[in-house]
């Protein structure tokens, strides 16, 4: 089974460790993983900023890069949401290539969803002692139905998950929103941090690096250097 | 209402710093959301109902012209006078003229958002007509000289203490702060007005084409007094409100109060069709219906037409994390939250409300909550596309997007640039790995640190790893 | 051109339809839709095994109190009992439909006229009641003034068991069947008036009645 890993642009630049954790998880489950070297970005920043043509061009590039894979997996609900819910349904709705994008969407999975529902893994390499709390990222949750999958994997790693109040509430990242409307974004993140901290968990775990950088940035600004902020892939791969 | 949406950022910033407002918003936050969730669960087949309602609204909009003509025909047959207004100005002029022609001195009003859109109160008052808002929330705001901050709960931003202050000043009675006593005091004050008004003005949640019926969905009973007691009843409604049949209303009213406040039904469904009949003990002698365009046709036939499905329940704002933190006034016009971020730019011009379509993280909660399945984030994105294509965003944003798009299509160059970005970022992060401030990113770094990149890109490290293998 | 013509022409233009007014075919199409009303999805509890049980359950939820009487002749005694229990004066204004009952023996002062501002209790009937939501439908007519249900602080409403329906759709069908079309006012009441406009805290008794009491009669 040939699985393409879509690293995501944020992971590539900011936290390559998450990419390697994903790689490790897929390989240890017996997948043949390919990582197309030319990959850059799914186009979502442009799409959500109104630059439709730019995002269409990038979508075609993604399609070309992963066309030959049986599956494509990304450690991000946000990028996966872009590919699965926006390419065929919106960007190429009236395009002759629509069917190609539908095929891409059908074989594209968010990492936790792939591990649980396609590979049906029964164990994970990582061990985590203690309590974590899980932040549901918006796209993964509402576009892809990612909810129990990461929690299931975390419990496989031995972590106990303490649910925070309003776990499904947006953290305020929203891509360029976090810069364009920074004050509102910061307040939303402040609320998220307060909910997370109230659980007493020693780590806040999520599935999208954008949210995680936002949450970590706010925690550190508030003077909290203790609480860890981790991608679930790091935790369950034992790289946390 | 005067458009202030161009000042969204500044206003939002003021609201974030307003401790009292923040406390009031926190108190309100969960109530609507929890009540709706419970009502939806209890209903059972909620999703089929939403699907059905969305189709029903689309079908009505697809034949909007024909349904309006049929509505007019049936309303006229029952003795109503139907007026058409292309603009806010025209709508006001029609109603002021009705008042003047009939020697109207006092008007009681039940809540109408369209009337807020067109500045009706101001225009009537300028013509010497006293206007009394009778919805409790609207009454409070009339005393405070403030616009509503929510389309269902207009005074959601006020605390009971603030209401007590307003009542003490206006009614000249001892100050009380219990909510039930405040409500009773308003009832007593307003009863006088209900009985002495010459004309009642109401909005209409729907216009039923089949019967020529206008209708309101309320809890307080004020709309009933407004539409029953005065000798003239005037309805002001947007043209998109028309639905074919009473059965369609039965369907939509299962969605509306549940989505708005978690009630299975409002206390009163008030259906009015024409004027007082011969021998009737109550009801108005004249019934006027003003059908208002004022920007609605700008949605028709465009990729934003789905917005006209809106049944004004407020669920999108109740669930919106941006609204929850800044309240309705920050949006600077009648309609706040996600629905306002689509309506306002089209009604008042996108150049006057450029921040609104951008005031969303696209978290999607509004789209899930919307009872008629309006894809609000998609519509906001389409407005962003109009802004991008029309050069209506700052040049820096535009140049940045083009540069990013250009680079992302050139993997070699992209790898080189991101490689350096990762190294420089890591260096900027210093010992604690945090960037505390960065020019151009101050929107982020004002309230948050930027966790620094770890130093090497995935692609570099991966290539190395593959080389070793 | 009038505003009407402009608006209609703009809609048609935007939707790619020819001309400035709906064509005969357009009107024919929408008339066919209106002539054959279709019901949307309804909840399971709109079709309960026992309409009365569902109706009373919803009455409880919306804050409507209720009692049942064995015959029409028992209505005055039930009204007297209810008013006494609520600590209210035994005086009512009512729709004329109740004038023939023996109010004197029940000790209730009865007036058959529309309610005025200072009346405390209004007694009305209803055209039908809807079990799904605990709702009564009051239609206006010379003998059925709406103000009697609206101005007094207490509204007592008599519901005939035979007029108990499941849904709003059934109520609309009944009105079409019996009256041809809606009268000037069709007033659906579900419990005492309320507001949550101050701090989203529900308060019973806004501008309409504080109390609604339903009497189920045969």
PDB file of N, CA, C and O in Angstrom, chain A residues 144-185:
ATOM      1  N   UNK A 144     -14.480  17.041   8.540  1.00  0.00           N
ATOM      2  CA  UNK A 144     -14.060  15.647   8.360  1.00  0.00           C
ATOM      3  C   UNK A 144     -14.570  14.703   9.435  1.00  0.00           C
ATOM      4  O   UNK A 144     -14.380  13.503   9.343  1.00  0.00           O
ATOM      5  N   UNK A 145     -15.176  15.231  10.477  1.00  0.00           N
ATOM      6  CA  UNK A 145     -15.675  14.351  11.532  1.00  0.00           C
ATOM      7  C   UNK A 145     -14.577  13.725  12.385  1.00  0.00           C
ATOM      8  O   UNK A 145     -14.737  12.631  12.914  1.00  0.00           O
ATOM      9  N   UNK A 146     -13.462  14.429  12.520  1.00  0.00           N
ATOM     10  CA  UNK A 146     -12.390  13.947  13.395  1.00  0.00           C
ATOM     11  C   UNK A 146     -12.718  14.359  14.823  1.00  0.00           C
ATOM     12  O   UNK A 146     -12.718  15.544  15.148  1.00  0.00           O
ATOM     13  N   UNK A 147     -13.037  13.386  15.653  1.00  0.00           N
ATOM     14  CA  UNK A 147     -13.403  13.703  17.032  1.00  0.00           C
ATOM     15  C   UNK A 147     -12.869  12.620  17.976  1.00  0.00           C
ATOM     16  O   UNK A 147     -12.037  12.874  18.832  1.00  0.00           O
ATOM     17  N   UNK A 148     -13.325  11.391  17.770  1.00  0.00           N
ATOM     18  CA  UNK A 148     -12.913  10.320  18.668  1.00  0.00           C
ATOM     19  C   UNK A 148     -11.563   9.716  18.273  1.00  0.00           C
ATOM     20  O   UNK A 148     -10.855   9.172  19.119  1.00  0.00           O
ATOM     21  N   UNK A 149     -11.212   9.820  16.969  1.00  0.00           N
ATOM     22  CA  UNK A 149     -10.001   9.157  16.478  1.00  0.00           C
ATOM     23  C   UNK A 149      -8.756   9.543  17.281  1.00  0.00           C
ATOM     24  O   UNK A 149      -8.065   8.655  17.796  1.00  0.00           O
ATOM     25  N   UNK A 150      -8.436  10.830  17.420  1.00  0.00           N
ATOM     26  CA  UNK A 150      -7.212  11.164  18.166  1.00  0.00           C
ATOM     27  C   UNK A 150      -7.309  10.778  19.642  1.00  0.00           C
ATOM     28  O   UNK A 150      -6.314  10.350  20.238  1.00  0.00           O
ATOM     29  N   UNK A 151      -8.480  10.877  20.205  1.00  0.00           N
ATOM     30  CA  UNK A 151      -8.646  10.513  21.618  1.00  0.00           C
ATOM     31  C   UNK A 151      -8.390   9.018  21.814  1.00  0.00           C
ATOM     32  O   UNK A 151      -7.780   8.593  22.783  1.00  0.00           O
ATOM     33  N   UNK A 152      -8.870   8.243  20.863  1.00  0.00           N
ATOM     34  CA  UNK A 152      -8.686   6.795  20.894  1.00  0.00           C
ATOM     35  C   UNK A 152      -7.190   6.462  20.839  1.00  0.00           C
ATOM     36  O   UNK A 152      -6.674   5.645  21.620  1.00  0.00           O
ATOM     37  N   UNK A 153      -6.484   7.141  19.937  1.00  0.00           N
ATOM     38  CA  UNK A 153      -5.047   6.889  19.787  1.00  0.00           C
ATOM     39  C   UNK A 153      -4.287   7.315  21.045  1.00  0.00           C
ATOM     40  O   UNK A 153      -3.352   6.643  21.486  1.00  0.00           O
ATOM     41  N   UNK A 154      -4.681   8.444  21.610  1.00  0.00           N
ATOM     42  CA  UNK A 154      -4.002   8.923  22.819  1.00  0.00           C
ATOM     43  C   UNK A 154      -4.187   7.929  23.963  1.00  0.00           C
ATOM     44  O   UNK A 154      -3.265   7.664  24.732  1.00  0.00           O
ATOM     45  N   UNK A 155      -5.383   7.373  24.052  1.00  0.00           N
ATOM     46  CA  UNK A 155      -5.603   6.416  25.141  1.00  0.00           C
ATOM     47  C   UNK A 155      -4.808   5.137  24.893  1.00  0.00           C
ATOM     48  O   UNK A 155      -4.346   4.489  25.825  1.00  0.00           O
ATOM     49  N   UNK A 156      -4.604   4.797  23.598  1.00  0.00           N
ATOM     50  CA  UNK A 156      -3.737   3.644  23.283  1.00  0.00           C
ATOM     51  C   UNK A 156      -2.323   3.875  23.792  1.00  0.00           C
ATOM     52  O   UNK A 156      -1.627   2.937  24.171  1.00  0.00           O
ATOM     53  N   UNK A 157      -1.888   5.132  23.767  1.00  0.00           N
ATOM     54  CA  UNK A 157      -0.540   5.461  24.230  1.00  0.00           C
ATOM     55  C   UNK A 157      -0.489   5.569  25.752  1.00  0.00           C
ATOM     56  O   UNK A 157       0.558   5.856  26.320  1.00  0.00           O
ATOM     57  N   UNK A 158      -1.614   5.365  26.383  1.00  0.00           N
ATOM     58  CA  UNK A 158      -1.626   5.379  27.838  1.00  0.00           C
ATOM     59  C   UNK A 158      -1.983   6.721  28.453  1.00  0.00           C
ATOM     60  O   UNK A 158      -2.049   6.851  29.680  1.00  0.00           O
ATOM     61  N   UNK A 159      -2.216   7.718  27.610  1.00  0.00           N
ATOM     62  CA  UNK A 159      -2.562   9.034  28.156  1.00  0.00           C
ATOM     63  C   UNK A 159      -4.032   9.030  28.575  1.00  0.00           C
ATOM     64  O   UNK A 159      -4.857   8.379  27.941  1.00  0.00           O
ATOM     65  N   UNK A 160      -4.321   9.719  29.666  1.00  0.00           N
ATOM     66  CA  UNK A 160      -5.737   9.887  29.970  1.00  0.00           C
ATOM     67  C   UNK A 160      -6.140  11.286  29.502  1.00  0.00           C
ATOM     68  O   UNK A 160      -5.392  12.250  29.670  1.00  0.00           O
ATOM     69  N   UNK A 161      -7.297  11.343  28.852  1.00  0.00           N
ATOM     70  CA  UNK A 161      -7.721  12.609  28.264  1.00  0.00           C
ATOM     71  C   UNK A 161      -8.753  13.271  29.166  1.00  0.00           C
ATOM     72  O   UNK A 161      -9.825  12.723  29.411  1.00  0.00           O
ATOM     73  N   UNK A 162      -8.412  14.433  29.695  1.00  0.00           N
ATOM     74  CA  UNK A 162      -9.375  15.219  30.478  1.00  0.00           C
ATOM     75  C   UNK A 162     -10.005  16.235  29.534  1.00  0.00           C
ATOM     76  O   UNK A 162      -9.302  17.039  28.929  1.00  0.00           O
ATOM     77  N   UNK A 163     -11.332  16.170  29.373  1.00  0.00           N
ATOM     78  CA  UNK A 163     -11.983  17.079  28.426  1.00  0.00           C
ATOM     79  C   UNK A 163     -12.065  18.487  29.006  1.00  0.00           C
ATOM     80  O   UNK A 163     -12.492  18.687  30.134  1.00  0.00           O
ATOM     81  N   UNK A 164     -11.666  19.456  28.217  1.00  0.00           N
ATOM     82  CA  UNK A 164     -11.803  20.855  28.644  1.00  0.00           C
ATOM     83  C   UNK A 164     -13.200  21.357  28.285  1.00  0.00           C
ATOM     84  O   UNK A 164     -13.877  20.780  27.431  1.00  0.00           O
ATOM     85  N   UNK A 165     -13.635  22.409  28.941  1.00  0.00           N
ATOM     86  CA  UNK A 165     -14.901  23.039  28.561  1.00  0.00           C
ATOM     87  C   UNK A 165     -14.730  23.599  27.152  1.00  0.00           C
ATOM     88  O   UNK A 165     -13.666  24.110  26.806  1.00  0.00           O
ATOM     89  N   UNK A 166     -15.758  23.480  26.355  1.00  0.00           N
ATOM     90  CA  UNK A 166     -15.748  24.027  24.997  1.00  0.00           C
ATOM     91  C   UNK A 166     -14.529  23.570  24.186  1.00  0.00           C
ATOM     92  O   UNK A 166     -13.847  24.383  23.549  1.00  0.00           O
ATOM     93  N   UNK A 167     -14.263  22.274  24.221  1.00  0.00           N
ATOM     94  CA  UNK A 167     -13.131  21.729  23.465  1.00  0.00           C
ATOM     95  C   UNK A 167     -13.293  21.993  21.973  1.00  0.00           C
ATOM     96  O   UNK A 167     -12.325  22.097  21.237  1.00  0.00           O
ATOM     97  N   UNK A 168     -14.539  22.123  21.535  1.00  0.00           N
ATOM     98  CA  UNK A 168     -14.802  22.309  20.101  1.00  0.00           C
ATOM     99  C   UNK A 168     -14.807  23.779  19.686  1.00  0.00           C
ATOM    100  O   UNK A 168     -15.076  24.102  18.535  1.00  0.00           O
ATOM    101  N   UNK A 169     -14.568  24.667  20.637  1.00  0.00           N
ATOM    102  CA  UNK A 169     -14.579  26.098  20.294  1.00  0.00           C
ATOM    103  C   UNK A 169     -13.268  26.471  19.619  1.00  0.00           C
ATOM    104  O   UNK A 169     -12.197  26.028  20.021  1.00  0.00           O
ATOM    105  N   UNK A 170     -13.377  27.294  18.594  1.00  0.00           N
ATOM    106  CA  UNK A 170     -12.198  27.731  17.847  1.00  0.00           C
ATOM    107  C   UNK A 170     -11.175  28.405  18.756  1.00  0.00           C
ATOM    108  O   UNK A 170     -11.536  29.172  19.650  1.00  0.00           O
ATOM    109  N   UNK A 171      -9.884  28.142  18.503  1.00  0.00           N
ATOM    110  CA  UNK A 171      -8.824  28.747  19.326  1.00  0.00           C
ATOM    111  C   UNK A 171      -8.478  30.150  18.858  1.00  0.00           C
ATOM    112  O   UNK A 171      -7.694  30.845  19.496  1.00  0.00           O
ATOM    113  N   UNK A 172      -9.023  30.557  17.708  1.00  0.00           N
ATOM    114  CA  UNK A 172      -8.755  31.904  17.223  1.00  0.00           C
ATOM    115  C   UNK A 172      -7.656  31.991  16.178  1.00  0.00           C
ATOM    116  O   UNK A 172      -7.325  33.082  15.733  1.00  0.00           O
ATOM    117  N   UNK A 173      -7.105  30.849  15.789  1.00  0.00           N
ATOM    118  CA  UNK A 173      -6.012  30.906  14.809  1.00  0.00           C
ATOM    119  C   UNK A 173      -6.540  31.410  13.458  1.00  0.00           C
ATOM    120  O   UNK A 173      -6.284  32.544  13.089  1.00  0.00           O
ATOM    121  N   UNK A 174      -7.257  30.568  12.755  1.00  0.00           N
ATOM    122  CA  UNK A 174      -7.895  31.025  11.508  1.00  0.00           C
ATOM    123  C   UNK A 174      -6.940  31.547  10.455  1.00  0.00           C
ATOM    124  O   UNK A 174      -7.286  32.437   9.686  1.00  0.00           O
ATOM    125  N   UNK A 175      -5.715  31.018  10.398  1.00  0.00           N
ATOM    126  CA  UNK A 175      -4.771  31.432   9.352  1.00  0.00           C
ATOM    127  C   UNK A 175      -4.434  32.906   9.472  1.00  0.00           C
ATOM    128  O   UNK A 175      -4.056  33.384  10.539  1.00  0.00           O
ATOM    129  N   UNK A 176      -4.639  33.637   8.370  1.00  0.00           N
ATOM    130  CA  UNK A 176      -4.265  35.051   8.373  1.00  0.00           C
ATOM    131  C   UNK A 176      -5.136  35.879   9.327  1.00  0.00           C
ATOM    132  O   UNK A 176      -4.768  36.989   9.693  1.00  0.00           O
ATOM    133  N   UNK A 177      -6.273  35.318   9.739  1.00  0.00           N
ATOM    134  CA  UNK A 177      -7.124  35.990  10.735  1.00  0.00           C
ATOM    135  C   UNK A 177      -6.312  36.338  11.979  1.00  0.00           C
ATOM    136  O   UNK A 177      -6.498  37.395  12.582  1.00  0.00           O
ATOM    137  N   UNK A 178      -5.393  35.417  12.354  1.00  0.00           N
ATOM    138  CA  UNK A 178      -4.640  35.604  13.593  1.00  0.00           C
ATOM    139  C   UNK A 178      -3.753  36.847  13.532  1.00  0.00           C
ATOM    140  O   UNK A 178      -3.340  37.366  14.562  1.00  0.00           O
ATOM    141  N   UNK A 179      -3.464  37.302  12.319  1.00  0.00           N
ATOM    142  CA  UNK A 179      -2.641  38.510  12.178  1.00  0.00           C
ATOM    143  C   UNK A 179      -3.511  39.715  11.824  1.00  0.00           C
ATOM    144  O   UNK A 179      -3.400  40.775  12.408  1.00  0.00           O
ATOM    145  N   UNK A 180      -4.459  39.496  10.895  1.00  0.00           N
ATOM    146  CA  UNK A 180      -5.319  40.606  10.448  1.00  0.00           C
ATOM    147  C   UNK A 180      -6.201  41.114  11.585  1.00  0.00           C
ATOM    148  O   UNK A 180      -6.466  42.303  11.693  1.00  0.00           O
ATOM    149  N   UNK A 181      -6.728  40.205  12.380  1.00  0.00           N
ATOM    150  CA  UNK A 181      -7.581  40.611  13.488  1.00  0.00           C
ATOM    151  C   UNK A 181      -6.999  40.034  14.782  1.00  0.00           C
ATOM    152  O   UNK A 181      -7.640  39.297  15.534  1.00  0.00           O
ATOM    153  N   UNK A 182      -5.753  40.436  15.000  1.00  0.00           N
ATOM    154  CA  UNK A 182      -4.951  39.859  16.080  1.00  0.00           C
ATOM    155  C   UNK A 182      -5.559  39.977  17.465  1.00  0.00           C
ATOM    156  O   UNK A 182      -5.478  39.056  18.277  1.00  0.00           O
ATOM    157  N   UNK A 183      -6.201  41.113  17.729  1.00  0.00           N
ATOM    158  CA  UNK A 183      -6.740  41.301  19.086  1.00  0.00           C
ATOM    159  C   UNK A 183      -7.860  40.327  19.392  1.00  0.00           C
ATOM    160  O   UNK A 183      -7.930  39.753  20.474  1.00  0.00           O
ATOM    161  N   UNK A 184      -8.767  40.155  18.427  1.00  0.00           N
ATOM    162  CA  UNK A 184      -9.881  39.219  18.623  1.00  0.00           C
ATOM    163  C   UNK A 184      -9.331  37.800  18.709  1.00  0.00           C
ATOM    164  O   UNK A 184      -9.719  37.010  19.575  1.00  0.00           O
ATOM    165  N   UNK A 185      -8.392  37.518  17.819  1.00  0.00           N
ATOM    166  CA  UNK A 185      -7.767  36.205  17.790  1.00  0.00           C
ATOM    167  C   UNK A 185      -7.121  35.889  19.147  1.00  0.00           C
ATOM    168  O   UNK A 185      -7.260  34.787  19.678  1.00  0.00           O
TER     169      UNK A 185
END
